[in-house]
GROMACS .gro file of C-alpha atoms in nm:
model
  247
    1UNK     CA    1  -3.755  -2.735  -1.645
    2UNK     CA    2  -3.677  -2.367  -1.590
    3UNK     CA    3  -3.453  -2.301  -1.289
    4UNK     CA    4  -3.586  -2.030  -1.063
    5UNK     CA    5  -3.373  -1.725  -1.036
    6UNK     CA    6  -3.145  -1.690  -0.734
    7UNK     CA    7  -3.260  -1.406  -0.509
    8UNK     CA    8  -3.088  -1.201  -0.243
    9UNK     CA    9  -3.200  -0.927  -0.010
   10UNK     CA   10  -2.965  -0.626   0.046
   11UNK     CA   11  -3.008  -0.375   0.320
   12UNK     CA   12  -2.786  -0.058   0.263
   13UNK     CA   13  -2.770   0.301   0.357
   14UNK     CA   14  -2.889   0.538   0.080
   15UNK     CA   15  -2.937   0.881   0.242
   16UNK     CA   16  -2.947   1.234   0.084
   17UNK     CA   17  -2.597   1.308   0.202
   18UNK     CA   18  -2.440   0.957   0.198
   19UNK     CA   19  -2.457   0.644  -0.012
   20UNK     CA   20  -2.273   0.365   0.148
   21UNK     CA   21  -1.987   0.253  -0.092
   22UNK     CA   22  -1.988  -0.101   0.050
   23UNK     CA   23  -2.357  -0.123  -0.019
   24UNK     CA   24  -2.288  -0.033  -0.384
   25UNK     CA   25  -2.010  -0.295  -0.406
   26UNK     CA   26  -2.237  -0.557  -0.252
   27UNK     CA   27  -2.513  -0.484  -0.500
   28UNK     CA   28  -2.268  -0.507  -0.788
   29UNK     CA   29  -2.120  -0.832  -0.667
   30UNK     CA   30  -2.460  -0.995  -0.616
   31UNK     CA   31  -2.562  -0.894  -0.973
   32UNK     CA   32  -2.232  -1.024  -1.104
   33UNK     CA   33  -2.312  -1.362  -0.945
   34UNK     CA   34  -2.646  -1.376  -1.117
   35UNK     CA   35  -2.868  -1.281  -0.819
   36UNK     CA   36  -3.192  -1.093  -0.851
   37UNK     CA   37  -3.147  -0.837  -0.567
   38UNK     CA   38  -3.428  -0.705  -0.347
   39UNK     CA   39  -3.248  -0.378  -0.288
   40UNK     CA   40  -3.377  -0.216   0.035
   41UNK     CA   41  -3.269   0.132   0.123
   42UNK     CA   42  -3.208   0.257   0.474
   43UNK     CA   43  -3.283   0.622   0.422
   44UNK     CA   44  -3.236   0.775   0.773
   45UNK     CA   45  -3.006   0.734   1.064
   46UNK     CA   46  -3.291   0.620   1.285
   47UNK     CA   47  -3.395   0.361   1.027
   48UNK     CA   48  -3.042   0.229   1.008
   49UNK     CA   49  -3.011   0.210   1.383
   50UNK     CA   50  -3.336   0.033   1.418
   51UNK     CA   51  -3.232  -0.226   1.154
   52UNK     CA   52  -2.895  -0.297   1.325
   53UNK     CA   53  -3.068  -0.336   1.664
   54UNK     CA   54  -3.328  -0.569   1.514
   55UNK     CA   55  -3.071  -0.803   1.356
   56UNK     CA   56  -2.799  -0.759   1.621
   57UNK     CA   57  -2.539  -0.621   1.379
   58UNK     CA   58  -2.296  -0.334   1.417
   59UNK     CA   59  -2.258  -0.225   1.050
   60UNK     CA   60  -2.443  -0.202   0.719
   61UNK     CA   61  -2.484  -0.315   0.446
   62UNK     CA   62  -2.610  -0.666   0.527
   63UNK     CA   63  -2.683  -0.928   0.268
   64UNK     CA   64  -2.941  -1.215   0.308
   65UNK     CA   65  -2.959  -1.513   0.072
   66UNK     CA   66  -3.231  -1.768   0.104
   67UNK     CA   67  -3.335  -1.610   0.439
   68UNK     CA   68  -2.986  -1.654   0.582
   69UNK     CA   69  -2.783  -1.360   0.684
   70UNK     CA   70  -2.453  -1.354   0.503
   71UNK     CA   71  -2.323  -1.033   0.651
   72UNK     CA   72  -2.141  -0.720   0.530
   73UNK     CA   73  -1.913  -0.664   0.229
   74UNK     CA   74  -1.617  -0.870   0.355
   75UNK     CA   75  -1.853  -1.162   0.459
   76UNK     CA   76  -2.010  -1.148   0.112
   77UNK     CA   77  -1.667  -1.167  -0.047
   78UNK     CA   78  -1.578  -1.469   0.172
   79UNK     CA   79  -1.917  -1.631   0.083
   80UNK     CA   80  -1.818  -1.634  -0.285
   81UNK     CA   81  -1.464  -1.739  -0.219
   82UNK     CA   82  -1.301  -1.408  -0.269
   83UNK     CA   83  -0.988  -1.319  -0.064
   84UNK     CA   84  -1.025  -1.090   0.220
   85UNK     CA   85  -0.714  -0.928   0.388
   86UNK     CA   86  -0.738  -0.958   0.765
   87UNK     CA   87  -0.669  -0.641   0.965
   88UNK     CA   88  -0.296  -0.604   1.027
   89UNK     CA   89  -0.197  -0.887   0.784
   90UNK     CA   90   0.122  -0.877   0.596
   91UNK     CA   91   0.097  -0.735   0.245
   92UNK     CA   92   0.365  -0.693  -0.017
   93UNK     CA   93   0.111  -0.529  -0.264
   94UNK     CA   94   0.224  -0.165  -0.188
   95UNK     CA   95   0.591  -0.252  -0.268
   96UNK     CA   96   0.502  -0.447  -0.575
   97UNK     CA   97   0.293  -0.157  -0.693
   98UNK     CA   98   0.578   0.087  -0.645
   99UNK     CA   99   0.830  -0.127  -0.830
  100UNK     CA  100   0.584  -0.206  -1.114
  101UNK     CA  101   0.502   0.163  -1.170
  102UNK     CA  102   0.869   0.262  -1.145
  103UNK     CA  103   0.948  -0.003  -1.410
  104UNK     CA  104   0.674   0.135  -1.642
  105UNK     CA  105   0.790   0.493  -1.593
  106UNK     CA  106   1.150   0.397  -1.654
  107UNK     CA  107   1.054   0.222  -1.981
  108UNK     CA  108   0.858   0.527  -2.085
  109UNK     CA  109   1.145   0.777  -2.001
  110UNK     CA  110   1.393   0.552  -2.196
  111UNK     CA  111   1.160   0.529  -2.495
  112UNK     CA  112   1.118   0.915  -2.493
  113UNK     CA  113   1.478   0.991  -2.451
  114UNK     CA  114   1.642   0.723  -2.669
  115UNK     CA  115   1.367   0.615  -2.902
  116UNK     CA  116   1.385   0.261  -2.774
  117UNK     CA  117   1.473   0.048  -2.473
  118UNK     CA  118   1.841   0.063  -2.368
  119UNK     CA  119   2.049  -0.025  -2.064
  120UNK     CA  120   1.947   0.323  -1.923
  121UNK     CA  121   1.624   0.164  -1.812
  122UNK     CA  122   1.784   0.007  -1.509
  123UNK     CA  123   1.917   0.324  -1.349
  124UNK     CA  124   1.603   0.507  -1.448
  125UNK     CA  125   1.399   0.235  -1.272
  126UNK     CA  126   1.606   0.264  -0.950
  127UNK     CA  127   1.599   0.645  -0.940
  128UNK     CA  128   1.217   0.642  -1.014
  129UNK     CA  129   1.162   0.375  -0.742
  130UNK     CA  130   1.354   0.604  -0.500
  131UNK     CA  131   1.125   0.895  -0.586
  132UNK     CA  132   0.802   0.696  -0.539
  133UNK     CA  133   0.917   0.537  -0.207
  134UNK     CA  134   1.010   0.884  -0.081
  135UNK     CA  135   0.666   1.019  -0.189
  136UNK     CA  136   0.484   0.741   0.014
  137UNK     CA  137   0.705   0.836   0.319
  138UNK     CA  138   0.634   1.205   0.279
  139UNK     CA  139   0.260   1.150   0.297
  140UNK     CA  140   0.298   1.124   0.672
  141UNK     CA  141   0.652   1.198   0.785
  142UNK     CA  142   0.555   1.179   1.146
  143UNK     CA  143   0.428   0.825   1.122
  144UNK     CA  144   0.726   0.722   0.901
  145UNK     CA  145   0.978   0.870   1.145
  146UNK     CA  146   0.826   0.676   1.437
  147UNK     CA  147   0.842   0.345   1.256
  148UNK     CA  148   1.188   0.425   1.128
  149UNK     CA  149   1.315   0.478   1.485
  150UNK     CA  150   1.239   0.109   1.561
  151UNK     CA  151   1.554   0.000   1.371
  152UNK     CA  152   1.755   0.272   1.200
  153UNK     CA  153   2.093   0.301   1.380
  154UNK     CA  154   2.143   0.679   1.307
  155UNK     CA  155   1.787   0.790   1.375
  156UNK     CA  156   1.803   0.629   1.719
  157UNK     CA  157   2.099   0.845   1.792
  158UNK     CA  158   1.979   1.158   1.624
  159UNK     CA  159   1.599   1.165   1.604
  160UNK     CA  160   1.573   1.443   1.342
  161UNK     CA  161   1.732   1.210   1.086
  162UNK     CA  162   1.400   1.020   1.072
  163UNK     CA  163   1.246   1.342   0.941
  164UNK     CA  164   1.528   1.423   0.704
  165UNK     CA  165   1.545   1.075   0.548
  166UNK     CA  166   1.259   1.092   0.295
  167UNK     CA  167   1.358   1.431   0.173
  168UNK     CA  168   1.712   1.314   0.114
  169UNK     CA  169   1.590   0.998  -0.064
  170UNK     CA  170   1.371   1.217  -0.287
  171UNK     CA  171   1.656   1.457  -0.357
  172UNK     CA  172   1.897   1.177  -0.455
  173UNK     CA  173   1.634   1.013  -0.669
  174UNK     CA  174   1.538   1.322  -0.860
  175UNK     CA  175   1.897   1.422  -0.929
  176UNK     CA  176   1.990   1.078  -1.034
  177UNK     CA  177   1.697   1.059  -1.275
  178UNK     CA  178   1.795   1.396  -1.418
  179UNK     CA  179   2.167   1.303  -1.433
  180UNK     CA  180   2.265   1.631  -1.274
  181UNK     CA  181   2.468   1.739  -0.964
  182UNK     CA  182   2.634   1.394  -0.931
  183UNK     CA  183   2.865   1.539  -0.667
  184UNK     CA  184   2.560   1.571  -0.447
  185UNK     CA  185   2.338   1.284  -0.540
  186UNK     CA  186   2.607   1.022  -0.503
  187UNK     CA  187   2.726   1.095  -0.146
  188UNK     CA  188   2.356   1.143  -0.030
  189UNK     CA  189   2.254   0.799  -0.178
  190UNK     CA  190   2.560   0.638  -0.041
  191UNK     CA  191   2.514   0.774   0.306
  192UNK     CA  192   2.150   0.694   0.353
  193UNK     CA  193   2.159   0.375   0.165
  194UNK     CA  194   2.470   0.240   0.350
  195UNK     CA  195   2.327   0.326   0.691
  196UNK     CA  196   1.988   0.188   0.597
  197UNK     CA  197   2.135  -0.146   0.481
  198UNK     CA  198   2.348  -0.183   0.781
  199UNK     CA  199   2.048  -0.095   1.013
  200UNK     CA  200   1.813  -0.351   0.844
  201UNK     CA  201   2.078  -0.617   0.841
  202UNK     CA  202   2.144  -0.580   1.206
  203UNK     CA  203   1.782  -0.571   1.317
  204UNK     CA  204   1.663  -0.861   1.106
  205UNK     CA  205   1.955  -1.098   1.055
  206UNK     CA  206   2.161  -1.037   1.368
  207UNK     CA  207   1.919  -0.928   1.639
  208UNK     CA  208   1.636  -1.145   1.477
  209UNK     CA  209   1.372  -0.880   1.540
  210UNK     CA  210   1.032  -0.899   1.382
  211UNK     CA  211   0.944  -0.539   1.279
  212UNK     CA  212   0.738  -0.352   1.021
  213UNK     CA  213   0.923  -0.184   0.728
  214UNK     CA  214   0.885   0.194   0.698
  215UNK     CA  215   0.998   0.173   0.334
  216UNK     CA  216   0.651   0.246   0.194
  217UNK     CA  217   0.543   0.476   0.461
  218UNK     CA  218   0.451   0.459   0.836
  219UNK     CA  219   0.118   0.272   0.788
  220UNK     CA  220   0.246  -0.027   0.601
  221UNK     CA  221   0.225  -0.388   0.694
  222UNK     CA  222   0.533  -0.491   0.511
  223UNK     CA  223   0.773  -0.691   0.731
  224UNK     CA  224   1.121  -0.545   0.777
  225UNK     CA  225   1.370  -0.756   0.582
  226UNK     CA  226   1.445  -0.829   0.225
  227UNK     CA  227   1.240  -0.545   0.074
  228UNK     CA  228   1.400  -0.269   0.280
  229UNK     CA  229   1.740  -0.420   0.240
  230UNK     CA  230   1.681  -0.423  -0.140
  231UNK     CA  231   1.578  -0.052  -0.138
  232UNK     CA  232   1.901   0.048   0.038
  233UNK     CA  233   2.122  -0.179  -0.168
  234UNK     CA  234   1.977  -0.027  -0.488
  235UNK     CA  235   2.060   0.318  -0.361
  236UNK     CA  236   2.415   0.223  -0.287
  237UNK     CA  237   2.454   0.038  -0.624
  238UNK     CA  238   2.309   0.335  -0.812
  239UNK     CA  239   2.541   0.569  -0.626
  240UNK     CA  240   2.847   0.356  -0.703
  241UNK     CA  241   2.760   0.316  -1.071
  242UNK     CA  242   2.701   0.692  -1.113
  243UNK     CA  243   3.031   0.771  -0.935
  244UNK     CA  244   3.217   0.529  -1.166
  245UNK     CA  245   3.044   0.684  -1.475
  246UNK     CA  246   3.137   1.035  -1.357
  247UNK     CA  247   3.493   0.987  -1.238
   0.00000   0.00000   0.00000
């Protein structure tokens, strides 16, 4: 006996100047799950507002399966058992992405400069990670500095340090990656890394405060603790190693 195809009805905004991206995602997911989709377009703002008022919803798209409203994009993902991050929830994905990309770049740099993979990949990784983390902070220095002031010991005494920090981290990372001006990169990394490590250790392990880490920018949901401490310890370790190699 032939099984009848599964069907779903999707209402989504498709206007001349705007096609809802979540509607496109919902359409794709339904098709991936084997549904025949009755794709109904809401082509004007008035039509969209009328649909939302009729069904008592605040947003579109809206998916219906077997006459039952499933909801929007996040609701549809939950319906199929896909993970959905809750607003404000902790996520280490930004940090993991930075470290993964830094590792790949370090491997590529080592392969290009030495023709293979050598011990240089580790310092290249640390320097590259510093540059990437600084870049994330520099996307919104104002937001970063505000979050940074929650725990950094020097920034709380001298507010401009919160604005200087990402530039100093980038400078040290670039110089270390290039292997030049060691007399400048080493003290900068030692200074900001040392103060940063002390600040994180005091805030988290002595004062037992639960704060968000500014290590990947001011909008992150990474908790202050091991990750930020690792960032600062890596900077200090890199500076000590370069100083030992130079002198």
